[in-house]
Amino acid sequence: MPEYKLIYFDAMGRAELTRWIFKLADIPYTDERIPAEEWPERKKSTPGGTLPVLLVDEQVLRQSMAIARYVAREAGLVPQDNLESALCDALVETVMELQQQMIKIMRSPGDDEEKKTKLQQEFIPNQVEQFFTCLRERLHDREWYCGDQVTWADLAIGRVFCTLVSTQEPLFDKYPDIRSYVEKICALPGIQDWIQTRPETSF
Ligand SMILES: N[C@@H](CCC(=O)N[C@@H](CS)C(=O)NCC(=O)O)C(=O)O
């Protein structure tokens, strides 16, 4: 097995899905977190000048989605079937777009109360509920999003919604099936432990 080093900031952001994949598959890796004050200097020697970067032995891999998909393939978490695999890709991209929109609201100017209102009155009813409705249709006779075993698509959903589930967001009262599904993902071997022990960061 190659030696893996995942380099990112001290945040979940665009690296956390890859961390989940490593954890579920029990693949050892180095989780390097660059302190914000060191970034301007490190940026100069970082290929492309952005993070995350995955080192696979000496090979540098960029772009968070390419990194996550590569590790997921290595871990057997991508369906063999081409179409099923594309369905997973589409789901992961949708979930990542939701995540970026959520982060954008949280980082926008204004106090916490304003941001919370924006999330609860605009983002959740419009974006998240629409997503949950589609997800519910997809999952109605399935245990996992694709095929009959967990894939990186399930992990992408767990990664984005596990915090909302654990804070008992009332949104889930309307979607108890989605709550159970997210809880099942967060309780997977390796994942539950990671959620409990990972460094505490906001995003
Ligand atoms: N499309 C790239 C975007 C990478 C990106 O924008 N990373 C941000 C952190 S999430 C970054 O490195 N920002 C610091 C900088 O641009 O100097 C990916 O998904 O990996």
Tab-separated table of C-alpha atoms and ligand atoms in Angstrom:
chain	number	residue	atom	x	y	z
A	1	MET	CA	0.000	0.000	0.000
A	2	PRO	CA	1.366	3.483	-0.807
A	3	GLU	CA	2.077	6.024	1.891
A	4	TYR	CA	-0.653	8.663	1.993
A	5	LYS	CA	-0.370	12.210	3.305
A	6	LEU	CA	-3.440	14.449	3.127
A	7	ILE	CA	-2.504	18.122	3.480
A	8	TYR	CA	-5.190	20.672	4.340
A	9	PHE	CA	-5.992	23.405	6.833
A	10	ASP	CA	-7.181	22.744	10.385
A	11	ALA	CA	-10.741	22.420	9.123
A	12	MET	CA	-13.167	19.894	7.691
A	13	GLY	CA	-13.902	21.778	4.457
A	14	ARG	CA	-12.851	20.076	1.260
A	15	ALA	CA	-10.730	17.411	2.966
A	16	GLU	CA	-13.190	15.846	5.382
A	17	LEU	CA	-14.845	13.458	2.927
A	18	THR	CA	-11.448	11.959	2.085
A	19	ARG	CA	-10.715	11.611	5.815
A	20	TRP	CA	-14.003	9.704	6.241
A	21	ILE	CA	-13.118	7.401	3.359
A	22	PHE	CA	-9.704	6.662	4.862
A	23	LYS	CA	-11.331	6.006	8.247
A	24	LEU	CA	-14.096	3.709	6.989
A	25	ALA	CA	-11.602	1.697	4.955
A	26	ASP	CA	-9.127	1.706	7.852
A	27	ILE	CA	-6.378	2.929	5.523
A	28	PRO	CA	-3.524	4.602	7.419
A	29	TYR	CA	-2.673	8.161	6.353
A	30	THR	CA	-1.034	11.289	7.696
A	31	ASP	CA	-3.518	14.086	8.346
A	32	GLU	CA	-1.340	17.185	8.042
A	33	ARG	CA	-3.094	20.421	9.051
A	34	ILE	CA	-1.320	23.622	8.071
A	35	PRO	CA	-1.798	26.472	10.578
A	36	ALA	CA	-3.297	29.565	8.920
A	37	GLU	CA	-0.251	31.697	9.758
A	38	GLU	CA	2.069	29.288	7.924
A	39	TRP	CA	-0.047	29.150	4.782
A	40	PRO	CA	1.331	32.205	2.889
A	41	GLU	CA	4.803	30.630	2.969
A	42	ARG	CA	3.618	27.070	2.295
A	43	LYS	CA	1.399	28.270	-0.551
A	44	LYS	CA	4.512	29.185	-2.550
A	45	SER	CA	5.657	25.576	-2.647
A	46	THR	CA	2.183	24.002	-2.942
A	47	PRO	CA	1.404	22.812	-6.476
A	48	GLY	CA	-1.503	24.918	-7.751
A	49	GLY	CA	-1.376	27.035	-4.588
A	50	THR	CA	-4.511	25.562	-3.015
A	51	LEU	CA	-5.425	22.747	-0.631
A	52	PRO	CA	-6.228	19.922	-0.229
A	53	VAL	CA	-3.309	18.043	-1.694
A	54	LEU	CA	-2.824	14.296	-1.372
A	55	LEU	CA	0.655	12.831	-1.526
A	56	VAL	CA	0.606	9.244	-2.738
A	57	ASP	CA	4.194	8.327	-1.985
A	58	GLU	CA	5.962	10.998	-4.078
A	59	GLN	CA	3.038	11.692	-6.422
A	60	VAL	CA	1.099	14.903	-5.797
A	61	LEU	CA	-2.666	14.754	-6.389
A	62	ARG	CA	-4.761	17.944	-6.408
A	63	GLN	CA	-8.478	18.817	-6.482
A	64	SER	CA	-10.599	17.614	-3.579
A	65	MET	CA	-13.071	15.607	-5.648
A	66	ALA	CA	-10.360	13.831	-7.648
A	67	ILE	CA	-8.621	13.032	-4.364
A	68	ALA	CA	-11.773	11.694	-2.689
A	69	ARG	CA	-12.766	9.645	-5.741
A	70	TYR	CA	-9.278	8.155	-6.044
A	71	VAL	CA	-9.173	7.134	-2.368
A	72	ALA	CA	-12.745	5.831	-2.582
A	73	ARG	CA	-11.760	3.645	-5.557
A	74	GLU	CA	-8.741	2.333	-3.692
A	75	ALA	CA	-11.038	1.591	-0.739
A	76	GLY	CA	-13.635	-0.262	-2.842
A	77	LEU	CA	-16.240	2.432	-2.165
A	78	VAL	CA	-17.017	3.241	-5.815
A	79	PRO	CA	-19.451	0.939	-7.672
A	80	GLN	CA	-17.893	-1.137	-10.474
A	81	ASP	CA	-20.797	-0.368	-12.787
A	82	ASN	CA	-20.116	2.787	-14.807
A	83	LEU	CA	-23.622	4.211	-14.523
A	84	GLU	CA	-23.906	3.493	-10.790
A	85	SER	CA	-20.521	5.122	-10.367
A	86	ALA	CA	-21.748	8.225	-12.242
A	87	LEU	CA	-24.861	8.331	-10.015
A	88	CYS	CA	-22.531	8.435	-7.019
A	89	ASP	CA	-20.470	11.221	-8.630
A	90	ALA	CA	-23.615	13.285	-9.254
A	91	LEU	CA	-24.813	12.818	-5.689
A	92	VAL	CA	-21.425	13.754	-4.224
A	93	GLU	CA	-21.279	16.920	-6.349
A	94	THR	CA	-24.813	17.887	-5.305
A	95	VAL	CA	-23.984	17.405	-1.646
A	96	MET	CA	-20.739	19.353	-1.991
A	97	GLU	CA	-22.626	22.237	-3.617
A	98	LEU	CA	-25.019	22.271	-0.651
A	99	GLN	CA	-22.065	22.268	1.705
A	100	GLN	CA	-20.406	25.205	-0.081
A	101	GLN	CA	-23.658	27.196	0.008
A	102	MET	CA	-24.005	26.492	3.722
A	103	ILE	CA	-20.403	27.598	4.371
A	104	LYS	CA	-20.962	30.747	2.290
A	105	ILE	CA	-23.906	31.730	4.491
A	106	MET	CA	-21.971	30.980	7.676
A	107	ARG	CA	-19.050	33.133	6.468
A	108	SER	CA	-21.185	36.003	5.185
A	109	PRO	CA	-21.163	39.334	7.045
A	110	GLY	CA	-23.670	39.684	9.856
A	111	ASP	CA	-24.153	38.244	13.320
A	112	ASP	CA	-24.816	34.596	14.167
A	113	GLU	CA	-28.531	35.195	14.641
A	114	GLU	CA	-28.886	36.649	11.127
A	115	LYS	CA	-27.023	33.719	9.626
A	116	LYS	CA	-29.121	31.217	11.551
A	117	THR	CA	-32.294	32.897	10.307
A	118	LYS	CA	-31.024	32.792	6.730
A	119	LEU	CA	-30.228	29.098	7.089
A	120	GLN	CA	-33.551	28.209	8.692
A	121	GLN	CA	-35.836	30.424	6.624
A	122	GLU	CA	-34.185	30.260	3.208
A	123	PHE	CA	-31.520	27.643	2.781
A	124	ILE	CA	-33.114	24.697	4.609
A	125	PRO	CA	-36.690	25.022	3.246
A	126	ASN	CA	-35.546	25.707	-0.307
A	127	GLN	CA	-32.334	23.802	-0.859
A	128	VAL	CA	-32.096	21.102	1.804
A	129	GLU	CA	-35.743	20.032	1.827
A	130	GLN	CA	-35.760	19.733	-1.951
A	131	PHE	CA	-32.668	17.550	-1.706
A	132	PHE	CA	-34.189	15.423	1.080
A	133	THR	CA	-37.350	14.869	-0.969
A	134	CYS	CA	-35.304	13.498	-3.893
A	135	LEU	CA	-33.165	11.469	-1.508
A	136	ARG	CA	-36.259	9.959	0.113
A	137	GLU	CA	-37.532	8.820	-3.295
A	138	ARG	CA	-34.202	7.268	-4.120
A	139	LEU	CA	-33.883	5.492	-0.762
A	140	HIS	CA	-37.426	4.227	-0.379
A	141	ASP	CA	-36.529	0.595	-1.176
A	142	ARG	CA	-32.766	0.806	-0.735
A	143	GLU	CA	-30.464	0.453	2.208
A	144	TRP	CA	-27.693	2.551	0.618
A	145	TYR	CA	-27.646	5.187	-2.107
A	146	CYS	CA	-26.094	2.933	-4.779
A	147	GLY	CA	-26.191	-0.861	-4.984
A	148	ASP	CA	-26.418	-2.959	-1.849
A	149	GLN	CA	-23.408	-1.690	0.022
A	150	VAL	CA	-22.096	1.567	1.392
A	151	THR	CA	-20.285	3.800	-1.127
A	152	TRP	CA	-18.533	7.146	-0.922
A	153	ALA	CA	-21.878	8.753	-1.893
A	154	ASP	CA	-23.352	7.682	1.466
A	155	LEU	CA	-20.274	9.030	3.219
A	156	ALA	CA	-20.660	12.395	1.450
A	157	ILE	CA	-24.202	12.664	2.836
A	158	GLY	CA	-23.107	11.656	6.330
A	159	ARG	CA	-20.197	14.081	6.271
A	160	VAL	CA	-22.449	17.060	5.456
A	161	PHE	CA	-25.479	16.207	7.606
A	162	CYS	CA	-24.028	14.482	10.685
A	163	THR	CA	-23.709	17.751	12.606
A	164	LEU	CA	-27.293	18.784	11.838
A	165	VAL	CA	-28.533	15.349	12.922
A	166	SER	CA	-26.606	15.448	16.191
A	167	THR	CA	-27.912	18.926	17.051
A	168	GLN	CA	-31.450	17.569	16.634
A	169	GLU	CA	-32.274	20.086	13.944
A	170	PRO	CA	-36.141	20.101	13.794
A	171	LEU	CA	-35.847	19.729	10.032
A	172	PHE	CA	-35.394	16.006	10.563
A	173	ASP	CA	-38.777	15.702	12.306
A	174	LYS	CA	-40.288	15.836	8.824
A	175	TYR	CA	-37.721	13.373	7.500
A	176	PRO	CA	-37.303	10.623	10.126
A	177	ASP	CA	-36.221	8.181	7.402
A	178	ILE	CA	-33.406	10.524	6.348
A	179	ARG	CA	-32.454	11.000	10.008
A	180	SER	CA	-32.121	7.204	10.453
A	181	TYR	CA	-30.117	6.936	7.248
A	182	VAL	CA	-27.696	9.715	8.282
A	183	GLU	CA	-27.388	8.210	11.783
A	184	LYS	CA	-26.628	4.806	10.259
A	185	ILE	CA	-23.817	6.339	8.190
A	186	CYS	CA	-22.392	8.193	11.196
A	187	ALA	CA	-22.379	4.947	13.204
A	188	LEU	CA	-20.315	3.016	10.644
A	189	PRO	CA	-17.104	1.414	11.929
A	190	GLY	CA	-14.281	3.930	11.923
A	191	ILE	CA	-16.651	6.834	11.290
A	192	GLN	CA	-18.267	6.988	14.726
A	193	ASP	CA	-14.876	6.973	16.379
A	194	TRP	CA	-13.566	9.669	13.999
A	195	ILE	CA	-16.551	11.955	14.696
A	196	GLN	CA	-15.919	11.621	18.418
A	197	THR	CA	-12.150	12.113	18.326
A	198	ARG	CA	-11.439	14.414	15.376
A	199	PRO	CA	-10.102	17.924	16.029
A	200	GLU	CA	-12.950	20.308	16.794
A	201	THR	CA	-13.386	22.863	14.019
A	202	SER	CA	-16.354	24.945	12.830
A	203	PHE	CA	-16.391	24.056	9.158
B	1	LIG	N1	-11.314	23.138	-6.682
B	1	LIG	C1	-10.347	23.061	-5.635
B	1	LIG	C2	-10.492	24.291	-4.773
B	1	LIG	C3	-9.381	24.358	-3.751
B	1	LIG	C4	-9.514	25.581	-2.867
B	1	LIG	O1	-10.054	26.611	-3.250
B	1	LIG	N2	-9.007	25.429	-1.650
B	1	LIG	C5	-9.033	26.523	-0.704
B	1	LIG	C6	-9.431	25.970	0.664
B	1	LIG	S1	-11.020	25.200	0.671
B	1	LIG	C7	-7.647	27.117	-0.552
B	1	LIG	O2	-6.650	26.436	-0.739
B	1	LIG	N3	-7.593	28.394	-0.180
B	1	LIG	C8	-6.355	29.060	0.128
B	1	LIG	C9	-5.796	29.837	-1.030
B	1	LIG	O3	-6.405	29.859	-2.126
B	1	LIG	O4	-4.746	30.436	-0.823
B	1	LIG	C10	-10.561	21.766	-4.829
B	1	LIG	O5	-11.719	21.311	-4.755
B	1	LIG	O6	-9.601	21.195	-4.294
